């Protein structure tokens, strides 16, 4: 996965992983530690205005936050963090990229590059000169004649989009070294090279990403608009309170669902169920696409929405499977001062950490 790497930055000892979400920017600075990567510092910024603007303008912007805001926010965060480096690895949201699975006959790796380029033309809605391509082999199946066929995950991103990111970071005094689809960053920080067939569910503010990983590689990615803000909106509407108050209530009470919290749970659960049915659908599609794939053994929840009180148990009851929250911190060295915040930061910083790890 190297096609979005721009320049090799020689001798840099640390990197800033920058995750620009719909309602937040998260930065993690990582360097090589003695026995594991070390998190040096992090910064988080959540915008309330995004919450108030709700589901309107943001999604039409291909960058999730508005460009000008993003530059200002980045400057602010960097001023706070005082990182040792200006080298950035940033994420591209799944929806700004076009992904598809190509099937190609088994061939020499050096011919594969060309074959992928050639086939890509048939799938990509833009002229090939206007996109950056990235791809990796994710599976192997047999065709009707019993020949081996490789399955290739193809990712393409408009060049224009890439330029936009370069400009944003430059304006903020940073140097963009590489871009990566956020799913791949998550995979790196949360799963690493664990081969267990896993569903990874990233419940963000405006979107939930549903990923299926097997043998350490990404096999399927899908997305739904049911997400963290759906729960907040539901509370705001049902209880006739403003979204900021609704957000507070959601974080305080979650879906524990007993006593005075019972009503709150009943308001939010239909939206969680909507996420769950999208998850089931994703699994169904995956099974069709990879009929011989191993069954999914566990689910890992991440993103801010994974911090909803009671969500793990609810998923466990629904799927009768192991459900845990992602824990990138467990594979890193980090300042002890972060310990009490560990679990929440694990969910929020997973993408940023994965980005910071990419070039280490
Ligand atoms: N303790 C909590 N309980 C419930 N929900 C929470 C909690 N903390 C954060 N959230 C929710 O998580 C969401 C934000 O998650 P995250 O920071 O991963 O989103 P994002 O990356 O900005 O968005 P996206 O991935 O959609 O671009 C918000 O909907 C927020 O309400
Ligand atoms: Mg996110």
Coordinates of C-alpha atoms and ligand atoms in Angstrom, one line a residue:
X1 CA 0.0 0.0 0.0
X2 CA 2.4 2.7 -1.1
X3 CA 0.9 4.6 -4.0
X4 CA -0.2 7.5 -1.9
X5 CA 3.2 8.0 -0.4
X6 CA 4.6 11.3 -1.6
X7 CA 8.1 11.7 -0.4
X8 CA 10.2 9.6 1.8
X9 CA 11.1 11.7 4.8
X10 CA 14.5 10.7 5.8
X11 CA 15.5 10.5 9.4
X12 CA 12.2 11.5 10.8
X13 CA 11.8 9.9 14.2
X14 CA 8.2 10.7 14.8
X15 CA 5.0 11.2 12.8
X16 CA 1.7 13.0 13.3
X17 CA -1.3 10.8 12.4
X18 CA -4.1 13.2 11.6
X19 CA -7.7 12.0 11.4
X20 CA -10.1 14.6 10.1
X21 CA -13.6 13.4 10.9
X22 CA -17.0 14.9 10.3
X23 CA -17.1 16.6 13.7
X24 CA -13.6 16.4 14.9
X25 CA -9.9 16.4 14.3
X26 CA -7.6 14.1 16.1
X27 CA -3.9 14.0 16.1
X28 CA -1.5 11.4 17.5
X29 CA 2.2 11.8 17.6
X30 CA 4.1 8.5 17.5
X31 CA 7.7 7.4 17.5
X32 CA 9.5 4.1 17.7
X33 CA 9.7 2.9 21.3
X34 CA 12.1 0.4 22.9
X35 CA 9.8 -2.6 22.4
X36 CA 6.7 -1.1 20.8
X37 CA 5.7 2.1 19.2
X38 CA 5.3 5.0 21.6
X39 CA 2.5 7.5 21.7
X40 CA 4.2 10.8 22.5
X41 CA 1.2 13.1 22.6
X42 CA -2.2 13.6 21.2
X43 CA -4.7 16.4 20.6
X44 CA -8.4 16.3 20.0
X45 CA -10.9 18.9 18.8
X46 CA -14.6 18.4 18.6
X47 CA -16.7 21.0 17.0
X48 CA -20.1 21.8 18.5
X49 CA -21.1 23.7 15.5
X50 CA -21.0 20.6 13.4
X51 CA -23.5 19.1 15.8
X52 CA -25.8 22.0 15.5
X53 CA -25.5 22.1 11.7
X54 CA -26.6 18.5 12.0
X55 CA -26.7 16.4 8.8
X56 CA -26.8 19.1 6.2
X57 CA -23.9 20.8 4.6
X58 CA -21.1 18.7 5.9
X59 CA -21.7 15.6 3.9
X60 CA -21.7 17.5 0.6
X61 CA -18.2 18.5 1.3
X62 CA -15.7 15.9 0.2
X63 CA -13.5 16.9 3.0
X64 CA -15.5 16.4 6.1
X65 CA -14.8 19.6 7.8
X66 CA -14.7 22.8 5.8
X67 CA -11.2 23.5 4.4
X68 CA -10.8 26.9 6.1
X69 CA -11.9 25.7 9.4
X70 CA -9.7 22.7 9.1
X71 CA -6.6 24.8 8.6
X72 CA -7.4 27.0 11.6
X73 CA -8.2 24.0 13.8
X74 CA -5.0 22.3 12.7
X75 CA -2.9 25.3 13.6
X76 CA -4.6 25.5 17.0
X77 CA -4.0 21.9 17.8
X78 CA -0.4 21.9 16.7
X79 CA 0.3 25.0 18.8
X80 CA -1.0 23.1 21.8
X81 CA 0.8 20.0 21.1
X82 CA 4.2 21.4 20.1
X83 CA 5.1 18.2 18.3
X84 CA 8.7 17.2 17.5
X85 CA 7.8 16.9 13.8
X86 CA 5.9 18.5 11.0
X87 CA 5.5 15.2 9.1
X88 CA 1.9 14.2 8.7
X89 CA 0.2 11.0 7.6
X90 CA -3.5 11.8 7.1
X91 CA -6.6 9.8 6.5
X92 CA -9.1 9.9 3.6
X93 CA -12.7 9.2 4.5
X94 CA -14.0 6.1 3.0
X95 CA -16.6 8.0 1.0
X96 CA -14.1 10.1 -0.8
X97 CA -12.6 7.0 -2.3
X98 CA -13.9 4.5 -4.7
X99 CA -13.3 0.9 -3.7
X100 CA -14.1 -2.2 -5.6
X101 CA -13.0 -5.8 -5.8
X102 CA -11.3 -6.9 -9.1
X103 CA -10.8 -10.5 -10.0
X104 CA -7.8 -11.4 -12.1
X105 CA -6.2 -14.7 -13.1
X106 CA -3.2 -15.7 -11.0
X107 CA -0.1 -14.1 -12.5
X108 CA 3.4 -12.9 -11.8
X109 CA 3.4 -9.9 -9.4
X110 CA 5.1 -7.6 -11.9
X111 CA 2.4 -8.3 -14.5
X112 CA -0.3 -7.8 -11.9
X113 CA 0.5 -4.1 -11.5
X114 CA -0.2 -3.6 -15.2
X115 CA -3.3 -5.8 -15.3
X116 CA -4.8 -3.9 -12.3
X117 CA -4.2 -0.6 -14.0
X118 CA -5.8 -1.9 -17.2
X119 CA -8.9 -3.4 -15.4
X120 CA -9.3 -0.4 -13.2
X121 CA -10.2 1.7 -16.3
X122 CA -13.4 -0.2 -16.6
X123 CA -14.5 0.5 -13.1
X124 CA -13.4 3.9 -12.2
X125 CA -15.8 6.7 -13.1
X126 CA -13.0 9.2 -13.8
X127 CA -10.2 9.2 -16.4
X128 CA -7.4 7.2 -15.0
X129 CA -5.0 10.1 -15.2
X130 CA -7.2 12.0 -12.7
X131 CA -7.0 9.4 -10.0
X132 CA -4.5 7.9 -7.7
X133 CA -4.7 4.2 -7.4
X134 CA -3.9 1.9 -4.6
X135 CA -4.6 -1.8 -4.4
X136 CA -3.8 -5.0 -2.6
X137 CA -4.5 -8.7 -3.0
X138 CA -7.2 -9.8 -0.6
X139 CA -8.1 -13.3 -1.6
X140 CA -8.1 -16.2 -4.0
X141 CA -10.9 -18.2 -5.4
X142 CA -11.3 -20.9 -8.1
X143 CA -13.1 -20.1 -11.3
X144 CA -15.4 -22.4 -13.2
X145 CA -12.5 -24.3 -14.8
X146 CA -10.8 -24.8 -11.5
X147 CA -8.1 -22.1 -12.3
X148 CA -6.9 -19.8 -9.5
X149 CA -8.3 -16.2 -9.5
X150 CA -6.9 -13.4 -7.4
X151 CA -9.2 -10.9 -5.7
X152 CA -7.8 -7.4 -5.6
X153 CA -9.1 -4.6 -3.5
X154 CA -8.8 -1.5 -5.6
X155 CA -8.9 2.0 -4.1
X156 CA -9.0 5.1 -6.2
X157 CA -9.0 8.7 -5.1
X158 CA -9.4 11.7 -7.3
X159 CA -6.1 13.6 -7.7
X160 CA -7.9 16.8 -7.0
X161 CA -8.9 15.5 -3.6
X162 CA -5.3 14.7 -2.9
X163 CA -4.1 18.2 -3.9
X164 CA -6.7 19.7 -1.6
X165 CA -5.3 17.8 1.4
X166 CA -1.7 18.8 0.5
X167 CA -2.8 22.4 0.4
X168 CA -4.6 22.2 3.7
X169 CA -1.6 20.8 5.5
X170 CA 0.8 23.2 3.9
X171 CA -1.4 26.1 5.0
X172 CA -1.2 24.8 8.5
X173 CA 2.6 24.6 8.4
X174 CA 2.7 20.9 8.1
X175 CA 4.0 18.5 5.5
X176 CA 1.8 15.8 4.2
X177 CA 3.9 12.6 3.7
X178 CA 1.2 10.1 2.9
X179 CA -2.6 9.7 2.7
X180 CA -4.4 6.5 3.5
X181 CA -8.0 5.3 3.6
X182 CA -9.1 5.5 7.2
X183 CA -10.2 1.8 7.2
X184 CA -6.6 0.7 6.6
X185 CA -5.3 2.9 9.4
X186 CA -7.9 1.4 11.7
X187 CA -6.9 -2.1 10.7
X188 CA -3.2 -1.4 11.5
X189 CA -3.9 0.1 15.0
X190 CA -6.8 -2.2 16.1
X191 CA -6.1 -5.5 14.4
X192 CA -2.4 -5.5 13.4
X193 CA -1.5 -8.9 12.0
X194 CA -4.0 -10.9 14.0
X195 CA -5.5 -13.3 11.4
X196 CA -8.9 -13.8 13.2
X197 CA -11.9 -13.2 10.9
X198 CA -13.2 -10.0 12.4
X199 CA -15.8 -7.3 11.8
X200 CA -14.6 -3.9 12.7
X201 CA -17.3 -1.3 13.3
X202 CA -16.3 2.3 13.5
X203 CA -19.2 4.3 14.8
X204 CA -18.4 7.9 14.0
X205 CA -20.4 11.1 14.1
X206 CA -22.1 11.1 10.7
X207 CA -21.2 7.7 9.4
X208 CA -20.6 4.2 10.6
X209 CA -18.0 2.2 8.7
X210 CA -18.3 -1.6 8.6
X211 CA -15.2 -3.5 7.8
X212 CA -14.5 -7.1 7.4
X213 CA -10.9 -8.3 7.9
X214 CA -9.6 -11.8 7.5
X215 CA -6.0 -13.0 7.7
X216 CA -5.0 -9.5 8.5
X217 CA -6.3 -7.9 5.3
X218 CA -9.3 -5.9 4.5
X219 CA -11.9 -7.9 2.6
X220 CA -15.0 -5.7 2.7
X221 CA -15.9 -2.2 3.5
X222 CA -19.3 -0.6 3.7
X223 CA -20.8 2.4 5.2
X224 CA -24.1 3.7 6.6
X225 CA -25.4 7.1 7.7
X226 CA -26.8 5.6 10.9
X227 CA -24.2 6.7 13.4
X228 CA -23.5 8.5 16.7
X229 CA -25.4 11.7 15.6
X230 CA -28.5 9.6 14.8
X231 CA -28.8 8.8 18.5
X232 CA -28.3 12.4 19.5
X233 CA -30.8 13.6 17.1
X234 CA -33.3 11.0 18.3
X235 CA -33.0 12.2 21.8
X236 CA -33.2 15.9 20.8
X237 CA -36.4 15.3 18.8
X238 CA -38.2 13.0 21.2
X239 CA -37.4 15.0 24.3
X240 CA -37.7 18.3 22.6
X241 CA -34.3 19.5 23.9
X242 CA -31.4 21.1 22.1
X243 CA -28.8 18.9 20.5
X244 CA -26.0 19.9 22.9
X245 CA -28.1 18.8 25.8
X246 CA -29.1 15.6 24.0
X247 CA -25.4 14.9 23.4
X248 CA -24.6 15.3 27.1
X249 CA -27.5 13.0 28.1
X250 CA -26.4 10.4 25.6
X251 CA -22.8 10.3 26.9
X252 CA -23.9 10.3 30.6
X253 CA -26.6 7.7 30.5
X254 CA -25.9 5.5 27.4
X255 CA -28.3 2.5 26.9
X256 CA -28.0 0.9 30.2
X257 CA -31.7 1.0 30.3
X258 CA -32.8 0.6 33.9
X259 CA -34.8 2.9 36.1
X260 CA -34.9 6.5 35.0
X261 CA -32.7 5.7 32.0
X262 CA -35.2 3.3 30.5
X263 CA -37.0 5.9 28.4
X264 CA -33.7 7.2 27.0
X265 CA -32.7 3.7 25.9
X266 CA -36.0 3.1 24.2
X267 CA -35.5 6.3 22.2
X268 CA -32.0 5.5 21.1
X269 CA -32.3 1.7 20.5
X270 CA -34.1 1.8 17.2
X271 CA -31.2 3.7 15.7
X272 CA -28.7 1.3 17.1
X273 CA -30.8 -1.4 15.6
X274 CA -30.5 0.3 12.3
X275 CA -26.7 0.1 12.6
X276 CA -27.0 -3.5 13.5
X277 CA -29.2 -4.4 10.5
X278 CA -26.6 -2.7 8.3
X279 CA -23.9 -4.8 9.9
X280 CA -25.9 -8.0 9.2
X281 CA -26.4 -6.9 5.6
X282 CA -22.7 -6.3 5.2
X283 CA -21.9 -9.8 6.5
X284 CA -24.4 -11.3 4.1
X285 CA -22.9 -9.5 1.2
X286 CA -19.4 -10.5 2.3
X287 CA -20.5 -14.2 2.4
X288 CA -21.8 -13.9 -1.1
X289 CA -18.6 -12.3 -2.4
X290 CA -16.3 -14.8 -0.6
X291 CA -18.3 -18.0 -0.3
X292 CA -15.4 -20.0 1.0
X293 CA -14.4 -17.4 3.6
X294 CA -14.1 -18.5 7.3
X295 CA -17.0 -17.4 9.5
X296 CA -16.6 -14.2 11.4
X297 CA -15.5 -14.9 14.9
X298 CA -15.6 -11.5 16.7
X299 CA -16.6 -7.9 16.4
X300 CA -14.6 -5.0 17.4
X301 CA -16.3 -1.6 18.1
X302 CA -14.4 1.6 17.7
X303 CA -15.0 5.4 17.0
X304 CA -16.6 7.7 19.5
X305 CA -19.9 5.8 19.3
X306 CA -18.2 2.7 20.8
X307 CA -18.0 4.7 24.1
X308 CA -21.8 4.5 24.4
X309 CA -22.4 2.9 27.8
X310 CA -23.9 -0.5 27.3
X311 CA -23.2 -0.9 23.6
X312 CA -20.9 -3.9 24.0
X313 CA -23.5 -5.9 25.8
X314 CA -26.2 -4.9 23.4
X315 CA -24.1 -6.1 20.4
X316 CA -23.2 -9.3 22.2
X317 CA -26.9 -10.1 22.9
X318 CA -27.8 -9.4 19.3
X319 CA -25.0 -11.3 17.6
X320 CA -24.1 -14.0 20.2
X321 CA -20.5 -13.5 19.4
X322 CA -17.4 -12.0 21.1
X323 CA -17.8 -8.2 21.0
X324 CA -15.0 -5.9 22.3
X325 CA -13.9 -2.3 22.0
X326 CA -10.8 -1.7 20.0
X327 CA -7.7 -1.1 22.1
X328 CA -4.7 0.2 20.1
X329 CA -3.1 1.4 23.4
X330 CA -2.6 -2.2 24.4
X331 CA 0.1 -2.5 21.8
X332 CA 1.9 0.7 22.6
X333 CA 4.0 2.6 25.1
X334 CA 2.3 5.7 26.3
X335 CA 2.6 8.3 29.1
X336 CA 1.1 6.9 32.4
X337 CA -0.9 10.1 32.7
X338 CA -3.2 8.8 29.9
X339 CA -4.1 5.6 31.8
X340 CA -7.4 6.7 33.3
X341 CA -8.6 8.0 29.9
X342 CA -7.3 4.9 28.1
X343 CA -10.5 3.2 27.1
X344 CA -12.2 6.3 25.7
X345 CA -9.1 7.4 23.9
X346 CA -8.7 4.0 22.5
X347 CA -11.9 4.4 20.6
X348 CA -11.4 8.0 19.6
X349 CA -7.8 7.9 18.5
X350 CA -7.7 4.5 16.7
X351 CA -7.5 6.0 13.2
X352 CA -5.0 8.7 14.2
X353 CA -2.8 6.1 15.9
X354 CA -2.9 3.8 12.9
X355 CA -1.8 6.8 10.7
X356 CA 1.0 7.7 13.0
X357 CA 2.2 4.0 12.8
X358 CA 2.2 3.8 9.0
X359 CA 5.7 5.1 8.3
X360 CA 7.4 4.2 11.5
Ligands
LIG1 N1 -19.2 8.6 25.8 C1 -19.9 8.5 24.6 N2 -21.1 7.9 24.6 C2 -21.8 7.9 23.4 N3 -21.4 8.5 22.3 C3 -20.2 9.1 22.3 C4 -19.4 9.2 23.4 N4 -18.3 9.9 23.1 C5 -18.4 10.2 21.8 N5 -19.6 9.8 21.3 C6 -20.1 10.0 20.0 O1 -19.1 9.6 19.0 C7 -19.3 10.4 17.8 C8 -18.0 10.9 17.4 O2 -17.2 9.9 17.1 P1 -15.8 10.1 16.3 O3 -15.0 11.1 17.0 O4 -15.3 8.8 16.1 O5 -16.5 10.7 15.0 P2 -15.8 11.4 13.7 O6 -14.6 10.6 13.4 O7 -15.7 12.8 13.9 O8 -16.9 11.2 12.7 P3 -16.9 10.3 11.3 O9 -16.1 9.1 11.5 O10 -18.3 10.1 11.1 O11 -16.3 11.3 10.3 C9 -20.3 11.4 18.2 O12 -21.6 11.1 17.6 C10 -20.4 11.4 19.7 O13 -21.7 11.7 20.1
LIG2 MG1 -13.9 8.9 12.3

